[in-house]
Tab-separated table of C-alpha atoms in Angstrom:
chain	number	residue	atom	x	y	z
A	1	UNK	CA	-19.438	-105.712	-134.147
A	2	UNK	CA	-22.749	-106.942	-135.532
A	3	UNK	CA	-25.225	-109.761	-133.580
A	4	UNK	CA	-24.623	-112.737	-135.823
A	5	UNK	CA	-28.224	-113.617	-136.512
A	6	UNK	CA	-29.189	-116.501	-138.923
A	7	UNK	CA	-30.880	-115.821	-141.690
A	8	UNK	CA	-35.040	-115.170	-141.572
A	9	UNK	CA	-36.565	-117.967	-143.432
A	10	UNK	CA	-40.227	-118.173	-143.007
A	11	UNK	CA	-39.750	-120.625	-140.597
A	12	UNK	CA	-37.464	-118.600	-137.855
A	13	UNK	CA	-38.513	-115.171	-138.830
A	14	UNK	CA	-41.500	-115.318	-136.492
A	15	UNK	CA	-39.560	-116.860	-133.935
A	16	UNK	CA	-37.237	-114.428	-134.025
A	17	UNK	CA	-39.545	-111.677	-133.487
A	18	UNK	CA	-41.579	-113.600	-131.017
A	19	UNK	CA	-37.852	-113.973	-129.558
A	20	UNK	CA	-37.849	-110.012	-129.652
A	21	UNK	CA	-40.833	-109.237	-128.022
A	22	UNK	CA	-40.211	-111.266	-125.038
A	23	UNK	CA	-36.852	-109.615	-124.354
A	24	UNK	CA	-38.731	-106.398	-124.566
A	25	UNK	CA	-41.454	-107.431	-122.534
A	26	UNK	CA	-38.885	-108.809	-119.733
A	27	UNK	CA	-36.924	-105.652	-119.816
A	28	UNK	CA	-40.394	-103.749	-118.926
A	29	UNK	CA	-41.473	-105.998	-116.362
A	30	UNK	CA	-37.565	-105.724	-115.086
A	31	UNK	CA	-37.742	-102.000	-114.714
A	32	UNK	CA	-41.216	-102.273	-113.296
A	33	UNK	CA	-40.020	-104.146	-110.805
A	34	UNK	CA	-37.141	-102.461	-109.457
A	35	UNK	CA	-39.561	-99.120	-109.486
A	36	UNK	CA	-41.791	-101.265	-107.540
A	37	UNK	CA	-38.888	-102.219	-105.239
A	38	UNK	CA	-37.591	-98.841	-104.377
A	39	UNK	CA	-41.044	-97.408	-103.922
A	40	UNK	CA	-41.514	-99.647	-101.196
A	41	UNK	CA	-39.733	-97.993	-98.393
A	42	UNK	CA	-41.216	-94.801	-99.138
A	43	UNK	CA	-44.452	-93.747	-97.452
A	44	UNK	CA	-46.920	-92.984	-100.607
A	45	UNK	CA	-49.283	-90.509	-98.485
A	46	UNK	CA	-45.543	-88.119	-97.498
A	47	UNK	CA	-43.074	-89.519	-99.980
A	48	UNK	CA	-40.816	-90.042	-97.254
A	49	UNK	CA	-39.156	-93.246	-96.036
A	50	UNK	CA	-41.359	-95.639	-94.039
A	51	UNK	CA	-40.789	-97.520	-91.313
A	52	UNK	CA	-39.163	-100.585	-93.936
A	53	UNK	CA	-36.997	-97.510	-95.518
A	54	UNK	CA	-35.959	-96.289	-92.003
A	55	UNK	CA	-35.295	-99.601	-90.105
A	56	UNK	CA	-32.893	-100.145	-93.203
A	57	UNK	CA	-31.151	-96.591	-92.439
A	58	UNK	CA	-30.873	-97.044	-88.977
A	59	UNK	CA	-29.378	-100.417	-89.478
A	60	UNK	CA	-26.810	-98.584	-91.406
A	61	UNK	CA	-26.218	-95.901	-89.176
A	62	UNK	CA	-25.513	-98.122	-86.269
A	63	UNK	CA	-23.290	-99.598	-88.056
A	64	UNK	CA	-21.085	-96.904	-89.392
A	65	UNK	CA	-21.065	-95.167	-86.289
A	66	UNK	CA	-19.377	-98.415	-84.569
A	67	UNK	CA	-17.049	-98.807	-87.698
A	68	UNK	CA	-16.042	-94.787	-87.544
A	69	UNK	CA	-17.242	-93.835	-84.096
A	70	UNK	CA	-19.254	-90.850	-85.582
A	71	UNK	CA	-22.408	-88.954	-84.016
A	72	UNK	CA	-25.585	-89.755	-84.770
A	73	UNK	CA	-29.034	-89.230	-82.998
A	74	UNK	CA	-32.272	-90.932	-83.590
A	75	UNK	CA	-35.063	-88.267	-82.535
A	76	UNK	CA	-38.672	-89.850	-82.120
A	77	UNK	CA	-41.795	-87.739	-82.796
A	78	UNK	CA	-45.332	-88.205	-81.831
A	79	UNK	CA	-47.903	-85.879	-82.649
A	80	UNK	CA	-49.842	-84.583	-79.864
A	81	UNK	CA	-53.509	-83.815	-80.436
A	82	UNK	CA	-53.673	-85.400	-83.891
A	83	UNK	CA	-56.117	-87.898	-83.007
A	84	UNK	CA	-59.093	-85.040	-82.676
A	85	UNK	CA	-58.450	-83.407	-86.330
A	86	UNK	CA	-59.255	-87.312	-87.763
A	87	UNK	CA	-61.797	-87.123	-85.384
A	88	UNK	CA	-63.469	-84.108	-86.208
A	89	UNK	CA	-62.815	-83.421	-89.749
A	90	UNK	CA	-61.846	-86.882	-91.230
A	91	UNK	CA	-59.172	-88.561	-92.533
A	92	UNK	CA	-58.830	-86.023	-95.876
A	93	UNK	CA	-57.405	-83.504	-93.442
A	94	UNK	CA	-55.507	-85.699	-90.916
A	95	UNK	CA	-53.983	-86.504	-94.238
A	96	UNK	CA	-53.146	-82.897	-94.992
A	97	UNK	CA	-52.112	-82.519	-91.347
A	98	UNK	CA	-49.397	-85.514	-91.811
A	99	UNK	CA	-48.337	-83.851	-95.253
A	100	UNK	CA	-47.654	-80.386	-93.439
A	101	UNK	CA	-45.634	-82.055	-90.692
A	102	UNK	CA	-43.609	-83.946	-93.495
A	103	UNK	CA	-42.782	-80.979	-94.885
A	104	UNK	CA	-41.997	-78.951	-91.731
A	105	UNK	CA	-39.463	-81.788	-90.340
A	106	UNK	CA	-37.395	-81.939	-93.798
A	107	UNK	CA	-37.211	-78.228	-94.171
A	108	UNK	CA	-35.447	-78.559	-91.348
A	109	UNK	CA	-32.723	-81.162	-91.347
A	110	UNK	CA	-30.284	-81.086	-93.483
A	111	UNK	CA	-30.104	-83.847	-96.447
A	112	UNK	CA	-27.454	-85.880	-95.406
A	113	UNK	CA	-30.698	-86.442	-92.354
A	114	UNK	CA	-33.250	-89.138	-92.312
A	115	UNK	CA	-37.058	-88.132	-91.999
A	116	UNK	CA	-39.362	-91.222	-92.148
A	117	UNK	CA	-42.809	-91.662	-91.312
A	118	UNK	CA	-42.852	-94.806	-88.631
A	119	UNK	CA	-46.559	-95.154	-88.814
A	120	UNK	CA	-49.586	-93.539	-88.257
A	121	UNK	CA	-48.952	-89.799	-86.395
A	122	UNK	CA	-45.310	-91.210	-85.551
A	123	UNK	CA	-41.901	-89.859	-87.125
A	124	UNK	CA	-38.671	-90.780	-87.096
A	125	UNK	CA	-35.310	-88.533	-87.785
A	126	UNK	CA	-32.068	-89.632	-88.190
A	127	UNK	CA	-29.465	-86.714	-87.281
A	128	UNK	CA	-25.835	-87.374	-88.250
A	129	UNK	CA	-22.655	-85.696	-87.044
A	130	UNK	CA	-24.614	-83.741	-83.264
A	131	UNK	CA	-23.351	-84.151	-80.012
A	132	UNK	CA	-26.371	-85.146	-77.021
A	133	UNK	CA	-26.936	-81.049	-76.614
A	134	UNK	CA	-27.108	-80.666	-80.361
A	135	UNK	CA	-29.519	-83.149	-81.158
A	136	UNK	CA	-32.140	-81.980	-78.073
A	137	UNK	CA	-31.442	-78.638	-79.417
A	138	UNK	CA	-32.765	-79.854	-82.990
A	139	UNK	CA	-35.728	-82.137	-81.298
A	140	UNK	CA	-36.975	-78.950	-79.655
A	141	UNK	CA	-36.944	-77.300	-82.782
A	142	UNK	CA	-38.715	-79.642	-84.804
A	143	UNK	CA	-41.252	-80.017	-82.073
A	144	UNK	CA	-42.033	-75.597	-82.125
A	145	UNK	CA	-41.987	-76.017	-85.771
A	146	UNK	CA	-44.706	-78.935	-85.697
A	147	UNK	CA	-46.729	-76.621	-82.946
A	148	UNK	CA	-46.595	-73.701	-85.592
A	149	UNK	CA	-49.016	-75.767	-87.895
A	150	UNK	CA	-52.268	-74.124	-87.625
A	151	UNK	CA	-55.000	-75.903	-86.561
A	152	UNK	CA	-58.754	-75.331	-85.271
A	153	UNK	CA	-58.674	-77.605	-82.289
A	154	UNK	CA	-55.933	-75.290	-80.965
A	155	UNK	CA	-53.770	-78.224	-79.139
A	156	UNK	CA	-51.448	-79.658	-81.581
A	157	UNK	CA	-47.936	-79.832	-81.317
A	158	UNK	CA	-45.677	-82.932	-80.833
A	159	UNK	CA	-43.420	-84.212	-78.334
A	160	UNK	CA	-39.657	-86.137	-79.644
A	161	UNK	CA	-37.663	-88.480	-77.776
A	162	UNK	CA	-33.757	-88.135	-78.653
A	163	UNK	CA	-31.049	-90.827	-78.256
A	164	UNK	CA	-27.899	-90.929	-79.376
A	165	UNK	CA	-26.340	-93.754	-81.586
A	166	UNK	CA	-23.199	-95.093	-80.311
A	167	UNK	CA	-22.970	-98.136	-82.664
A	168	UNK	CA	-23.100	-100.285	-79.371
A	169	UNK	CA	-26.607	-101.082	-79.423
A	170	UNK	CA	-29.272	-102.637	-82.204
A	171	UNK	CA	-31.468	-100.457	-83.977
A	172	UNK	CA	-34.797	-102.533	-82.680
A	173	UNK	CA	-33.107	-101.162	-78.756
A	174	UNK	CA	-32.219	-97.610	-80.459
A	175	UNK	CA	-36.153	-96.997	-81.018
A	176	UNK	CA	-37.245	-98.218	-77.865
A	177	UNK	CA	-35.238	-96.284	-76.025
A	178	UNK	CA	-36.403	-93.274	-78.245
A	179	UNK	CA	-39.730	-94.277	-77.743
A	180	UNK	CA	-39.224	-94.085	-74.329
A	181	UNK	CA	-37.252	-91.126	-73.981
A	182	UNK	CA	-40.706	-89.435	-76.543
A	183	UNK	CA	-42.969	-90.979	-73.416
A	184	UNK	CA	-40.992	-89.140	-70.809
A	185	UNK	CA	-41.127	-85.961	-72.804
A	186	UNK	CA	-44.630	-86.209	-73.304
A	187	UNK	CA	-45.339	-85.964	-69.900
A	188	UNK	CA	-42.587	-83.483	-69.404
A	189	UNK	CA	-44.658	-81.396	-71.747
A	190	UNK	CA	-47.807	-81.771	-70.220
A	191	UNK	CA	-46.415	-80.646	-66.640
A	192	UNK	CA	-47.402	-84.154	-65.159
């Protein structure tokens, strides 16, 4: 069924079209802004979720894993030896670095995972349906496939903290204790 529109006299005929425009316009700044929205939780350096896009996953996976009593495993990462590349050949090739490690972690999990960049040489992975063994199975992993990046300094690598989600807990304690758990394998790693 046709728009009943009066009809253009010289008098609502611009109107009208100024009437037009506006719509347009609003529908452009509309889409614009729900582009802008969903951009924001993704890390524009690794197009990967950020630490906004991840806290909001987490949230969810706590959540659903109370509600269904499924297996999940938040696995912290922190790169070891990153701080020397910035360092020593600037911030174009940390950049790179970060890129490289991006890539490695989610050619390695499988999409129904979470990889998110939690700030600066930190990463964050959401593993769903792995018991305690399997996720510390897939942290070491992740962690050989990091060291495999080539670098001139020679000591890179990273070291991840795993613990598992039991839908008990909030996700601010989840990362702390993943944090944590990264710490203890850090040392771990360095024999101290």
């Amino acid at each position: 069924m046709a728009e009943d529109r009066p009809e253009a006299d010289p008098v609502t005929a611009p109107l009208l079209a100024e009437i037009e425009r506006l719509q347009t316009e609003l529908m452009q700044a509309k889409w614009t802004i729900a582009e802008r929205e969903a951009r924001a939780d993704i890390d524009p350096l690794l197009d990967i979720l950020n630490r906004r896009g991840f806290d909001r996953e987490l949230a969810r996976a706590v959540a659903y894993v109370g509600r269904y009593g499924t297996q999940a495993a938040l696995v912290f990462i922190d790169l070891d030896g990153f701080k020397a590349v910035n360092d020593r050949h600037g911030h174009a090739a940390g950049d790179e670095l970060l890129k490289t490690v991006a890539r490695q972690l989610t050619a390695r999990v499988r999409a129904s995972d979470v990889v998110a960049r939690f700030g600066g040489d930190e990463f964050a992975v959401l593993l769903w349906n792995l018991d305690q063994a399997q996720a510390n199975a897939k942290a070491r992993e992740l962690e050989e496939a990091i060291a495999a990046v080539l670098v001139s300094e020679g000591r890179f690598g990273a070291s991840a903290g795993v613990v598992p989600l039991t839908g008990k807990e909030t996700p601010a304690a989840i990362v702390d204790a993943a944090d944590k758990a990264m710490y203890v394998r850090k040392r771990e790693r360095r024999g101290s």
